PDB file of C-alpha atoms in Angstrom:
ATOM      1  CA  UNK A 714     -23.303 137.858 108.764  1.00  0.00           C
ATOM      2  CA  UNK A 715     -20.639 140.339 109.793  1.00  0.00           C
ATOM      3  CA  UNK A 716     -17.531 138.631 108.417  1.00  0.00           C
ATOM      4  CA  UNK A 717     -13.913 139.471 109.199  1.00  0.00           C
ATOM      5  CA  UNK A 718     -11.824 138.545 106.149  1.00  0.00           C
ATOM      6  CA  UNK A 719      -8.049 138.416 106.572  1.00  0.00           C
ATOM      7  CA  UNK A 720      -5.847 138.709 103.503  1.00  0.00           C
ATOM      8  CA  UNK A 721      -8.500 140.885 101.886  1.00  0.00           C
ATOM      9  CA  UNK A 722      -6.049 142.506  99.449  1.00  0.00           C
ATOM     10  CA  UNK A 723      -4.600 139.185  98.299  1.00  0.00           C
ATOM     11  CA  UNK A 724      -5.439 136.948  95.348  1.00  0.00           C
ATOM     12  CA  UNK A 725      -8.084 134.914  97.189  1.00  0.00           C
ATOM     13  CA  UNK A 726      -9.364 137.835  99.240  1.00  0.00           C
ATOM     14  CA  UNK A 727     -10.119 140.008  96.227  1.00  0.00           C
ATOM     15  CA  UNK A 728     -12.310 137.221  94.814  1.00  0.00           C
ATOM     16  CA  UNK A 729     -13.876 136.198  98.102  1.00  0.00           C
ATOM     17  CA  UNK A 730     -14.910 139.627  99.427  1.00  0.00           C
ATOM     18  CA  UNK A 731     -17.270 140.433  96.506  1.00  0.00           C
ATOM     19  CA  UNK A 732     -18.768 136.931  96.717  1.00  0.00           C
ATOM     20  CA  UNK A 733     -19.582 137.423 100.380  1.00  0.00           C
ATOM     21  CA  UNK A 734     -21.057 140.875  99.783  1.00  0.00           C
ATOM     22  CA  UNK A 735     -23.206 139.669  96.893  1.00  0.00           C
ATOM     23  CA  UNK A 736     -24.993 137.243  99.182  1.00  0.00           C
ATOM     24  CA  UNK A 737     -25.641 139.927 101.791  1.00  0.00           C
ATOM     25  CA  UNK A 738     -22.746 139.552 104.223  1.00  0.00           C
ATOM     26  CA  UNK A 739     -21.094 142.631 105.722  1.00  0.00           C
ATOM     27  CA  UNK A 740     -17.363 142.233 105.109  1.00  0.00           C
ATOM     28  CA  UNK A 741     -14.553 143.839 107.093  1.00  0.00           C
ATOM     29  CA  UNK A 742     -11.232 143.233 105.403  1.00  0.00           C
ATOM     30  CA  UNK A 743      -7.891 143.287 107.204  1.00  0.00           C
ATOM     31  CA  UNK A 744      -4.562 143.127 105.393  1.00  0.00           C
ATOM     32  CA  UNK A 745      -1.078 144.605 105.618  1.00  0.00           C
ATOM     33  CA  UNK A 746      -1.531 146.021 102.103  1.00  0.00           C
ATOM     34  CA  UNK A 747      -4.253 148.514 101.151  1.00  0.00           C
ATOM     35  CA  UNK A 748      -6.931 147.341  98.752  1.00  0.00           C
ATOM     36  CA  UNK A 749     -10.516 148.030  97.674  1.00  0.00           C
ATOM     37  CA  UNK A 750     -11.876 145.497 100.177  1.00  0.00           C
ATOM     38  CA  UNK A 751      -9.429 146.273 102.992  1.00  0.00           C
ATOM     39  CA  UNK A 752     -10.837 148.420 105.792  1.00  0.00           C
ATOM     40  CA  UNK A 753      -8.140 147.797 108.402  1.00  0.00           C
ATOM     41  CA  UNK A 754      -4.504 148.029 107.302  1.00  0.00           C
ATOM     42  CA  UNK A 755      -2.277 146.157 109.701  1.00  0.00           C
ATOM     43  CA  UNK A 756      -0.900 142.795 110.762  1.00  0.00           C
ATOM     44  CA  UNK A 757      -2.849 139.967 112.372  1.00  0.00           C
ATOM     45  CA  UNK A 758       0.305 139.400 114.441  1.00  0.00           C
ATOM     46  CA  UNK A 759      -0.707 142.597 116.298  1.00  0.00           C
ATOM     47  CA  UNK A 760      -2.994 141.200 119.016  1.00  0.00           C
ATOM     48  CA  UNK A 761      -4.341 144.590 120.062  1.00  0.00           C
ATOM     49  CA  UNK A 762      -5.301 145.414 116.469  1.00  0.00           C
ATOM     50  CA  UNK A 763      -7.108 142.104 116.082  1.00  0.00           C
ATOM     51  CA  UNK A 764      -8.993 142.657 119.341  1.00  0.00           C
ATOM     52  CA  UNK A 765     -10.064 146.184 118.355  1.00  0.00           C
ATOM     53  CA  UNK A 766     -11.178 145.051 114.920  1.00  0.00           C
ATOM     54  CA  UNK A 767     -13.275 142.154 116.202  1.00  0.00           C
ATOM     55  CA  UNK A 768     -14.926 144.272 118.891  1.00  0.00           C
ATOM     56  CA  UNK A 769     -15.516 147.471 116.923  1.00  0.00           C
ATOM     57  CA  UNK A 770     -17.077 145.742 113.925  1.00  0.00           C
ATOM     58  CA  UNK A 771     -19.280 143.317 115.837  1.00  0.00           C
ATOM     59  CA  UNK A 772     -17.763 140.351 114.011  1.00  0.00           C
ATOM     60  CA  UNK A 773     -19.733 137.092 114.145  1.00  0.00           C
ATOM     61  CA  UNK A 774     -17.796 135.073 111.536  1.00  0.00           C
ATOM     62  CA  UNK A 775     -14.123 134.899 110.489  1.00  0.00           C
ATOM     63  CA  UNK A 776     -12.579 133.772 107.221  1.00  0.00           C
ATOM     64  CA  UNK A 777      -8.850 133.619 107.844  1.00  0.00           C
ATOM     65  CA  UNK A 778      -7.242 133.647 104.384  1.00  0.00           C
ATOM     66  CA  UNK A 779      -4.223 135.844 105.167  1.00  0.00           C
ATOM     67  CA  UNK A 780      -0.768 134.249 105.431  1.00  0.00           C
ATOM     68  CA  UNK A 781       2.805 134.194 104.287  1.00  0.00           C
ATOM     69  CA  UNK A 782       2.956 131.643 101.464  1.00  0.00           C
ATOM     70  CA  UNK A 783       5.500 129.261 100.000  1.00  0.00           C
ATOM     71  CA  UNK A 784       6.993 131.803  97.508  1.00  0.00           C
ATOM     72  CA  UNK A 785       7.599 134.112 100.486  1.00  0.00           C
ATOM     73  CA  UNK A 786      10.238 131.709 101.826  1.00  0.00           C
ATOM     74  CA  UNK A 787      12.773 133.423  99.578  1.00  0.00           C
ATOM     75  CA  UNK A 788      11.839 136.856 100.996  1.00  0.00           C
ATOM     76  CA  UNK A 789      11.262 136.420 104.719  1.00  0.00           C
ATOM     77  CA  UNK A 790      12.936 134.796 107.698  1.00  0.00           C
ATOM     78  CA  UNK A 791      11.351 131.795 109.410  1.00  0.00           C
ATOM     79  CA  UNK A 792      10.374 133.990 112.348  1.00  0.00           C
ATOM     80  CA  UNK A 793       8.107 136.050 110.099  1.00  0.00           C
ATOM     81  CA  UNK A 794       6.224 132.863 109.142  1.00  0.00           C
ATOM     82  CA  UNK A 795       5.801 132.012 112.819  1.00  0.00           C
ATOM     83  CA  UNK A 796       4.622 135.542 113.628  1.00  0.00           C
ATOM     84  CA  UNK A 797       2.032 135.682 110.859  1.00  0.00           C
ATOM     85  CA  UNK A 798       0.921 132.096 110.279  1.00  0.00           C
ATOM     86  CA  UNK A 799       1.029 130.841 113.862  1.00  0.00           C
ATOM     87  CA  UNK A 800       0.768 133.822 116.221  1.00  0.00           C
ATOM     88  CA  UNK A 801      -1.620 135.626 113.874  1.00  0.00           C
ATOM     89  CA  UNK A 802      -3.901 132.590 113.716  1.00  0.00           C
ATOM     90  CA  UNK A 803      -3.843 132.219 117.501  1.00  0.00           C
ATOM     91  CA  UNK A 804      -4.737 135.905 117.906  1.00  0.00           C
ATOM     92  CA  UNK A 805      -7.723 135.533 115.605  1.00  0.00           C
ATOM     93  CA  UNK A 806      -8.955 132.297 117.167  1.00  0.00           C
ATOM     94  CA  UNK A 807      -8.745 133.550 120.736  1.00  0.00           C
ATOM     95  CA  UNK A 808     -10.287 136.945 120.040  1.00  0.00           C
ATOM     96  CA  UNK A 809     -13.048 135.323 117.981  1.00  0.00           C
ATOM     97  CA  UNK A 810     -13.817 132.812 120.723  1.00  0.00           C
ATOM     98  CA  UNK A 811     -13.772 135.547 123.380  1.00  0.00           C
ATOM     99  CA  UNK A 812     -16.705 137.363 121.762  1.00  0.00           C
ATOM    100  CA  UNK A 813     -18.647 134.255 120.766  1.00  0.00           C
ATOM    101  CA  UNK A 814     -17.984 134.265 117.029  1.00  0.00           C
ATOM    102  CA  UNK A 815     -20.364 131.748 115.450  1.00  0.00           C
ATOM    103  CA  UNK A 816     -18.033 130.238 112.835  1.00  0.00           C
ATOM    104  CA  UNK A 817     -14.402 130.317 111.726  1.00  0.00           C
ATOM    105  CA  UNK A 818     -12.951 129.182 108.380  1.00  0.00           C
ATOM    106  CA  UNK A 819      -9.196 128.749 108.050  1.00  0.00           C
ATOM    107  CA  UNK A 820      -7.389 128.642 104.705  1.00  0.00           C
ATOM    108  CA  UNK A 821      -4.726 125.970 104.968  1.00  0.00           C
ATOM    109  CA  UNK A 822      -2.776 124.223 102.226  1.00  0.00           C
ATOM    110  CA  UNK A 823      -2.217 120.784 100.714  1.00  0.00           C
ATOM    111  CA  UNK A 824       1.477 121.700 100.773  1.00  0.00           C
ATOM    112  CA  UNK A 825       1.721 120.626 104.422  1.00  0.00           C
ATOM    113  CA  UNK A 826       0.876 117.066 103.329  1.00  0.00           C
ATOM    114  CA  UNK A 827       3.917 116.838 101.048  1.00  0.00           C
ATOM    115  CA  UNK A 828       7.002 115.363 102.681  1.00  0.00           C
ATOM    116  CA  UNK A 829      10.313 115.443 100.869  1.00  0.00           C
ATOM    117  CA  UNK A 830       9.828 111.794  99.897  1.00  0.00           C
ATOM    118  CA  UNK A 831       6.439 112.548  98.316  1.00  0.00           C
ATOM    119  CA  UNK A 832       7.859 115.565  96.516  1.00  0.00           C
ATOM    120  CA  UNK A 833      10.717 113.482  95.117  1.00  0.00           C
ATOM    121  CA  UNK A 834       8.138 111.056  93.651  1.00  0.00           C
ATOM    122  CA  UNK A 835      10.336 107.997  94.153  1.00  0.00           C
ATOM    123  CA  UNK A 836       7.472 105.579  94.866  1.00  0.00           C
ATOM    124  CA  UNK A 837       6.348 103.028  92.270  1.00  0.00           C
ATOM    125  CA  UNK A 838       2.854 104.552  92.121  1.00  0.00           C
ATOM    126  CA  UNK A 839       1.383 107.989  92.741  1.00  0.00           C
ATOM    127  CA  UNK A 840       0.630 108.865  96.366  1.00  0.00           C
ATOM    128  CA  UNK A 841      -3.127 109.201  96.753  1.00  0.00           C
ATOM    129  CA  UNK A 842      -3.690 111.979  99.293  1.00  0.00           C
ATOM    130  CA  UNK A 843      -6.843 112.516 101.314  1.00  0.00           C
ATOM    131  CA  UNK A 844      -7.564 113.976 104.734  1.00  0.00           C
ATOM    132  CA  UNK A 845      -6.499 110.755 106.478  1.00  0.00           C
ATOM    133  CA  UNK A 846      -3.061 110.631 104.847  1.00  0.00           C
ATOM    134  CA  UNK A 847      -0.067 110.740 107.139  1.00  0.00           C
ATOM    135  CA  UNK A 848       2.097 111.004 109.046  1.00  0.00           C
ATOM    136  CA  UNK A 849       2.342 114.652 108.061  1.00  0.00           C
ATOM    137  CA  UNK A 850       5.939 115.784 107.611  1.00  0.00           C
ATOM    138  CA  UNK A 851       5.919 119.297 106.070  1.00  0.00           C
ATOM    139  CA  UNK A 852       9.162 119.984 104.226  1.00  0.00           C
ATOM    140  CA  UNK A 853       9.490 123.764 104.735  1.00  0.00           C
ATOM    141  CA  UNK A 854       8.607 126.562 107.148  1.00  0.00           C
ATOM    142  CA  UNK A 855       5.433 127.372 105.242  1.00  0.00           C
ATOM    143  CA  UNK A 856       4.058 123.871 105.712  1.00  0.00           C
ATOM    144  CA  UNK A 857       5.274 123.651 109.308  1.00  0.00           C
ATOM    145  CA  UNK A 858       3.526 126.872 110.322  1.00  0.00           C
ATOM    146  CA  UNK A 859       0.323 125.994 108.482  1.00  0.00           C
ATOM    147  CA  UNK A 860       0.314 122.617 110.233  1.00  0.00           C
ATOM    148  CA  UNK A 861       0.762 124.347 113.585  1.00  0.00           C
ATOM    149  CA  UNK A 862      -2.088 126.733 112.756  1.00  0.00           C
ATOM    150  CA  UNK A 863      -4.356 123.784 111.930  1.00  0.00           C
ATOM    151  CA  UNK A 864      -3.606 122.319 115.343  1.00  0.00           C
ATOM    152  CA  UNK A 865      -4.487 125.639 116.980  1.00  0.00           C
ATOM    153  CA  UNK A 866      -7.823 125.521 115.157  1.00  0.00           C
ATOM    154  CA  UNK A 867      -8.460 122.018 116.491  1.00  0.00           C
ATOM    155  CA  UNK A 868      -7.398 123.021 120.007  1.00  0.00           C
ATOM    156  CA  UNK A 869      -9.574 126.143 120.188  1.00  0.00           C
ATOM    157  CA  UNK A 870     -12.589 124.276 118.824  1.00  0.00           C
ATOM    158  CA  UNK A 871     -12.133 121.596 121.478  1.00  0.00           C
ATOM    159  CA  UNK A 872     -11.760 124.118 124.288  1.00  0.00           C
ATOM    160  CA  UNK A 873     -14.474 126.592 123.290  1.00  0.00           C
ATOM    161  CA  UNK A 874     -16.847 124.738 120.956  1.00  0.00           C
ATOM    162  CA  UNK A 875     -16.448 127.439 118.284  1.00  0.00           C
ATOM    163  CA  UNK A 876     -17.206 125.826 114.894  1.00  0.00           C
ATOM    164  CA  UNK A 877     -14.043 125.728 112.775  1.00  0.00           C
ATOM    165  CA  UNK A 878     -13.556 124.441 109.233  1.00  0.00           C
ATOM    166  CA  UNK A 879     -10.030 124.001 107.848  1.00  0.00           C
ATOM    167  CA  UNK A 880      -9.659 124.062 104.059  1.00  0.00           C
ATOM    168  CA  UNK A 881      -6.488 122.539 102.647  1.00  0.00           C
ATOM    169  CA  UNK A 882      -6.465 124.247  99.288  1.00  0.00           C
ATOM    170  CA  UNK A 883      -4.526 123.004  96.290  1.00  0.00           C
ATOM    171  CA  UNK A 884      -2.753 125.444  93.963  1.00  0.00           C
ATOM    172  CA  UNK A 885      -4.784 128.392  92.709  1.00  0.00           C
ATOM    173  CA  UNK A 886      -2.366 131.323  92.466  1.00  0.00           C
ATOM    174  CA  UNK A 887      -1.674 132.797  89.015  1.00  0.00           C
ATOM    175  CA  UNK A 888       2.120 133.136  89.101  1.00  0.00           C
ATOM    176  CA  UNK A 889       4.711 130.864  87.568  1.00  0.00           C
ATOM    177  CA  UNK A 890       5.777 127.794  89.513  1.00  0.00           C
ATOM    178  CA  UNK A 891       8.893 128.693  91.496  1.00  0.00           C
ATOM    179  CA  UNK A 892      10.608 125.309  91.158  1.00  0.00           C
ATOM    180  CA  UNK A 893       9.742 123.796  87.748  1.00  0.00           C
ATOM    181  CA  UNK A 894      10.518 125.346  84.362  1.00  0.00           C
ATOM    182  CA  UNK A 895      10.198 122.378  82.003  1.00  0.00           C
ATOM    183  CA  UNK A 896       6.767 123.439  80.695  1.00  0.00           C
ATOM    184  CA  UNK A 897       5.148 126.773  79.995  1.00  0.00           C
ATOM    185  CA  UNK A 898       3.135 128.187  82.868  1.00  0.00           C
ATOM    186  CA  UNK A 899      -0.221 127.640  81.165  1.00  0.00           C
ATOM    187  CA  UNK A 900       0.688 124.082  80.149  1.00  0.00           C
ATOM    188  CA  UNK A 901       1.731 123.232  83.699  1.00  0.00           C
ATOM    189  CA  UNK A 902      -1.416 124.703  85.215  1.00  0.00           C
ATOM    190  CA  UNK A 903      -3.611 122.831  82.734  1.00  0.00           C
ATOM    191  CA  UNK A 904      -1.877 119.555  83.642  1.00  0.00           C
ATOM    192  CA  UNK A 905      -2.310 120.237  87.358  1.00  0.00           C
ATOM    193  CA  UNK A 906      -6.102 120.288  86.999  1.00  0.00           C
ATOM    194  CA  UNK A 907      -5.783 116.525  86.671  1.00  0.00           C
ATOM    195  CA  UNK A 908      -4.570 116.109  90.233  1.00  0.00           C
ATOM    196  CA  UNK A 909      -3.514 119.236  92.193  1.00  0.00           C
ATOM    197  CA  UNK A 910      -5.096 122.573  91.167  1.00  0.00           C
ATOM    198  CA  UNK A 911      -8.323 124.578  91.253  1.00  0.00           C
ATOM    199  CA  UNK A 912      -9.482 127.982  90.065  1.00  0.00           C
ATOM    200  CA  UNK A 913      -9.477 130.931  92.445  1.00  0.00           C
ATOM    201  CA  UNK A 914     -13.211 131.289  91.812  1.00  0.00           C
ATOM    202  CA  UNK A 915     -13.807 127.740  93.038  1.00  0.00           C
ATOM    203  CA  UNK A 916     -11.546 128.383  96.003  1.00  0.00           C
ATOM    204  CA  UNK A 917     -13.624 131.415  96.987  1.00  0.00           C
ATOM    205  CA  UNK A 918     -16.877 129.487  96.579  1.00  0.00           C
ATOM    206  CA  UNK A 919     -15.520 126.666  98.753  1.00  0.00           C
ATOM    207  CA  UNK A 920     -14.919 129.156 101.561  1.00  0.00           C
ATOM    208  CA  UNK A 921     -18.503 130.377 101.368  1.00  0.00           C
ATOM    209  CA  UNK A 922     -19.749 126.772 101.476  1.00  0.00           C
ATOM    210  CA  UNK A 923     -17.523 126.074 104.487  1.00  0.00           C
ATOM    211  CA  UNK A 924     -18.775 129.192 106.249  1.00  0.00           C
ATOM    212  CA  UNK A 925     -22.364 128.047 105.848  1.00  0.00           C
ATOM    213  CA  UNK A 926     -21.600 124.474 106.912  1.00  0.00           C
ATOM    214  CA  UNK A 927     -19.402 125.261 109.930  1.00  0.00           C
ATOM    215  CA  UNK A 928     -22.118 125.120 112.653  1.00  0.00           C
ATOM    216  CA  UNK A 929     -23.254 121.729 111.342  1.00  0.00           C
ATOM    217  CA  UNK A 930     -19.713 120.382 110.899  1.00  0.00           C
ATOM    218  CA  UNK A 931     -18.366 121.574 114.264  1.00  0.00           C
ATOM    219  CA  UNK A 932     -14.782 120.850 113.304  1.00  0.00           C
ATOM    220  CA  UNK A 933     -13.598 119.494 109.981  1.00  0.00           C
ATOM    221  CA  UNK A 934     -10.596 119.454 107.687  1.00  0.00           C
ATOM    222  CA  UNK A 935     -11.132 119.255 103.929  1.00  0.00           C
ATOM    223  CA  UNK A 936      -8.976 119.093 100.818  1.00  0.00           C
ATOM    224  CA  UNK A 937     -10.174 121.538  98.147  1.00  0.00           C
ATOM    225  CA  UNK A 938      -9.025 120.703  94.622  1.00  0.00           C
ATOM    226  CA  UNK A 939     -10.555 120.126  91.211  1.00  0.00           C
ATOM    227  CA  UNK A 940     -12.080 116.637  91.068  1.00  0.00           C
ATOM    228  CA  UNK A 941      -9.546 114.214  89.630  1.00  0.00           C
ATOM    229  CA  UNK A 942     -10.683 112.093  86.664  1.00  0.00           C
ATOM    230  CA  UNK A 943      -8.415 109.293  87.882  1.00  0.00           C
ATOM    231  CA  UNK A 944      -9.382 106.293  89.996  1.00  0.00           C
ATOM    232  CA  UNK A 945      -7.138 104.597  92.529  1.00  0.00           C
ATOM    233  CA  UNK A 946      -6.970 101.655  90.130  1.00  0.00           C
ATOM    234  CA  UNK A 947      -5.131 103.929  87.674  1.00  0.00           C
ATOM    235  CA  UNK A 948      -2.241 104.475  90.087  1.00  0.00           C
ATOM    236  CA  UNK A 949       0.362 102.150  88.600  1.00  0.00           C
ATOM    237  CA  UNK A 950      -0.348 103.241  85.043  1.00  0.00           C
ATOM    238  CA  UNK A 951      -0.226 106.919  86.000  1.00  0.00           C
ATOM    239  CA  UNK A 952       3.343 106.622  87.218  1.00  0.00           C
ATOM    240  CA  UNK A 953       4.487 104.596  84.199  1.00  0.00           C
ATOM    241  CA  UNK A 954       2.591 106.371  81.390  1.00  0.00           C
ATOM    242  CA  UNK A 955       0.207 109.077  82.532  1.00  0.00           C
ATOM    243  CA  UNK A 956      -0.376 110.322  78.985  1.00  0.00           C
ATOM    244  CA  UNK A 957      -1.851 106.949  77.987  1.00  0.00           C
ATOM    245  CA  UNK A 958      -4.290 107.052  80.912  1.00  0.00           C
ATOM    246  CA  UNK A 959      -5.299 110.603  80.027  1.00  0.00           C
ATOM    247  CA  UNK A 960      -5.871 109.699  76.375  1.00  0.00           C
ATOM    248  CA  UNK A 961      -8.053 106.779  77.434  1.00  0.00           C
ATOM    249  CA  UNK A 962     -10.209 109.153  79.474  1.00  0.00           C
ATOM    250  CA  UNK A 963      -9.993 112.090  77.045  1.00  0.00           C
ATOM    251  CA  UNK A 964      -9.336 110.730  73.522  1.00  0.00           C
ATOM    252  CA  UNK A 965      -8.663 114.116  71.896  1.00  0.00           C
ATOM    253  CA  UNK A 966      -6.442 115.488  74.675  1.00  0.00           C
ATOM    254  CA  UNK A 967      -3.137 114.932  72.871  1.00  0.00           C
ATOM    255  CA  UNK A 968      -4.379 116.581  69.675  1.00  0.00           C
ATOM    256  CA  UNK A 969      -5.804 119.566  71.549  1.00  0.00           C
ATOM    257  CA  UNK A 970      -2.541 119.980  73.432  1.00  0.00           C
ATOM    258  CA  UNK A 971      -0.496 119.701  70.232  1.00  0.00           C
ATOM    259  CA  UNK A 972      -2.311 122.708  68.769  1.00  0.00           C
ATOM    260  CA  UNK A 973      -0.859 124.777  71.612  1.00  0.00           C
ATOM    261  CA  UNK A 974       2.531 123.129  71.549  1.00  0.00           C
ATOM    262  CA  UNK A 975       1.785 121.670  74.980  1.00  0.00           C
ATOM    263  CA  UNK A 976       2.729 118.301  76.469  1.00  0.00           C
ATOM    264  CA  UNK A 977       0.657 115.911  78.530  1.00  0.00           C
ATOM    265  CA  UNK A 978       2.345 114.761  81.731  1.00  0.00           C
ATOM    266  CA  UNK A 979       4.481 111.659  81.264  1.00  0.00           C
ATOM    267  CA  UNK A 980       4.078 110.708  84.906  1.00  0.00           C
ATOM    268  CA  UNK A 981       1.912 111.718  87.862  1.00  0.00           C
ATOM    269  CA  UNK A 982       3.436 111.383  91.317  1.00  0.00           C
ATOM    270  CA  UNK A 983       0.576 112.435  93.579  1.00  0.00           C
ATOM    271  CA  UNK A 984      -3.177 112.902  93.416  1.00  0.00           C
ATOM    272  CA  UNK A 985      -5.358 114.989  95.736  1.00  0.00           C
ATOM    273  CA  UNK A 986      -8.698 113.394  96.551  1.00  0.00           C
ATOM    274  CA  UNK A 987     -11.284 116.109  97.246  1.00  0.00           C
ATOM    275  CA  UNK A 988     -14.260 113.788  97.586  1.00  0.00           C
ATOM    276  CA  UNK A 989     -14.814 114.316 101.331  1.00  0.00           C
ATOM    277  CA  UNK A 990     -15.857 117.957 101.029  1.00  0.00           C
ATOM    278  CA  UNK A 991     -18.353 116.928  98.351  1.00  0.00           C
ATOM    279  CA  UNK A 992     -19.806 114.177 100.557  1.00  0.00           C
ATOM    280  CA  UNK A 993     -19.964 116.152 103.785  1.00  0.00           C
ATOM    281  CA  UNK A 994     -20.499 119.765 102.699  1.00  0.00           C
ATOM    282  CA  UNK A 995     -21.853 119.347  99.179  1.00  0.00           C
ATOM    283  CA  UNK A 996     -19.149 121.408  97.490  1.00  0.00           C
ATOM    284  CA  UNK A 997     -17.510 120.360  94.219  1.00  0.00           C
ATOM    285  CA  UNK A 998     -15.209 122.509  92.100  1.00  0.00           C
ATOM    286  CA  UNK A 999     -16.813 123.596  88.833  1.00  0.00           C
ATOM    287  CA  UNK A1000     -13.481 123.952  87.027  1.00  0.00           C
ATOM    288  CA  UNK A1001     -11.695 120.740  86.085  1.00  0.00           C
ATOM    289  CA  UNK A1002      -9.514 119.199  83.367  1.00  0.00           C
ATOM    290  CA  UNK A1003     -12.549 118.591  81.160  1.00  0.00           C
ATOM    291  CA  UNK A1004     -13.280 122.327  81.275  1.00  0.00           C
ATOM    292  CA  UNK A1005      -9.704 123.051  80.213  1.00  0.00           C
ATOM    293  CA  UNK A1006     -10.052 120.733  77.219  1.00  0.00           C
ATOM    294  CA  UNK A1007     -13.435 122.244  76.328  1.00  0.00           C
ATOM    295  CA  UNK A1008     -11.839 125.690  76.188  1.00  0.00           C
ATOM    296  CA  UNK A1009      -9.091 124.363  73.905  1.00  0.00           C
ATOM    297  CA  UNK A1010     -11.588 122.532  71.735  1.00  0.00           C
ATOM    298  CA  UNK A1011     -13.812 125.587  71.305  1.00  0.00           C
ATOM    299  CA  UNK A1012     -10.946 128.091  71.123  1.00  0.00           C
ATOM    300  CA  UNK A1013     -12.195 129.958  74.184  1.00  0.00           C
ATOM    301  CA  UNK A1014     -10.143 131.618  76.922  1.00  0.00           C
ATOM    302  CA  UNK A1015      -8.683 129.162  79.382  1.00  0.00           C
ATOM    303  CA  UNK A1016     -10.817 128.722  82.527  1.00  0.00           C
ATOM    304  CA  UNK A1017      -7.994 129.655  84.886  1.00  0.00           C
ATOM    305  CA  UNK A1018      -5.786 132.655  85.537  1.00  0.00           C
ATOM    306  CA  UNK A1019      -2.131 132.739  84.535  1.00  0.00           C
ATOM    307  CA  UNK A1020       0.041 135.778  85.154  1.00  0.00           C
ATOM    308  CA  UNK A1021       3.789 135.295  84.952  1.00  0.00           C
ATOM    309  CA  UNK A1022       4.311 138.787  86.350  1.00  0.00           C
ATOM    310  CA  UNK A1023       1.962 138.427  89.323  1.00  0.00           C
ATOM    311  CA  UNK A1024       3.359 139.892  92.530  1.00  0.00           C
ATOM    312  CA  UNK A1025       1.573 139.758  95.852  1.00  0.00           C
ATOM    313  CA  UNK A1026       0.334 143.198  96.977  1.00  0.00           C
ATOM    314  CA  UNK A1027       1.975 142.419 100.319  1.00  0.00           C
ATOM    315  CA  UNK A1028       5.474 142.198  98.840  1.00  0.00           C
ATOM    316  CA  UNK A1029       7.829 144.064 101.115  1.00  0.00           C
ATOM    317  CA  UNK A1030       5.361 143.960 104.005  1.00  0.00           C
ATOM    318  CA  UNK A1031       4.779 141.288 106.627  1.00  0.00           C
ATOM    319  CA  UNK A1032       1.404 140.354 108.151  1.00  0.00           C
TER     320      UNK A1032
END
């Protein structure tokens, strides 16, 4: 396939482009920042640029991974999020549909499912989140614009029949968390594999699976996260004493963590359920909490990326 990949210089794009090429796809990357897999430097908010790119490269599939993200809230005005995440998505959808693109995959986020109440974790039990959870009340401009972009995907599929798959990805970026500092970055990421994280490699593979499945799916929205070891029956115990639940499932977890000076989570406030994408598309993340513990047990490198100094290549640019 001739695939247009947006965000080709970003963290996901730099992992996804080689994966697509390795399987024989011809990739055209577009990004506001130059990069080894970026062929068109410019903003998806520029409708004329999007039109020229789609037409001149004979694009027959789109993977739309480019966006302004949650950490960008501190750097850009709300209007920039609307321009890139909403207008840019509309430009891509309409230009793709106009030339009969065969499939479209949109990188969304689980963040848009988190209301302020869910984030505050005031409920008596963890909130179990799947694709039917709602009502959706995004708490910031990032979530609001991603939600709007999802609705544009649904609208354009309904009007044109273009197959569209929306992937609500959990956390996979390497930088430090921008709101919590109670644990080290690696400790926090390891804990999140229990309920709200995946590796960037799995994220890239999920996009390839979605690309292949799109004509069969027609339109679908899927959470993409490492499979949780928890069951819904664990919910009450997870809020009261998550460490005890984890030790029941993984008896040596506390000891392995202690060797690193890490802490198991005392409480879990939300869990992402990624079972639908496994049932309907056949994709399951390879990296999970068990893999993290195996690396600790065998003194191997951790199976996820952590870079406290990571800075997006698009910093200072918009698009």
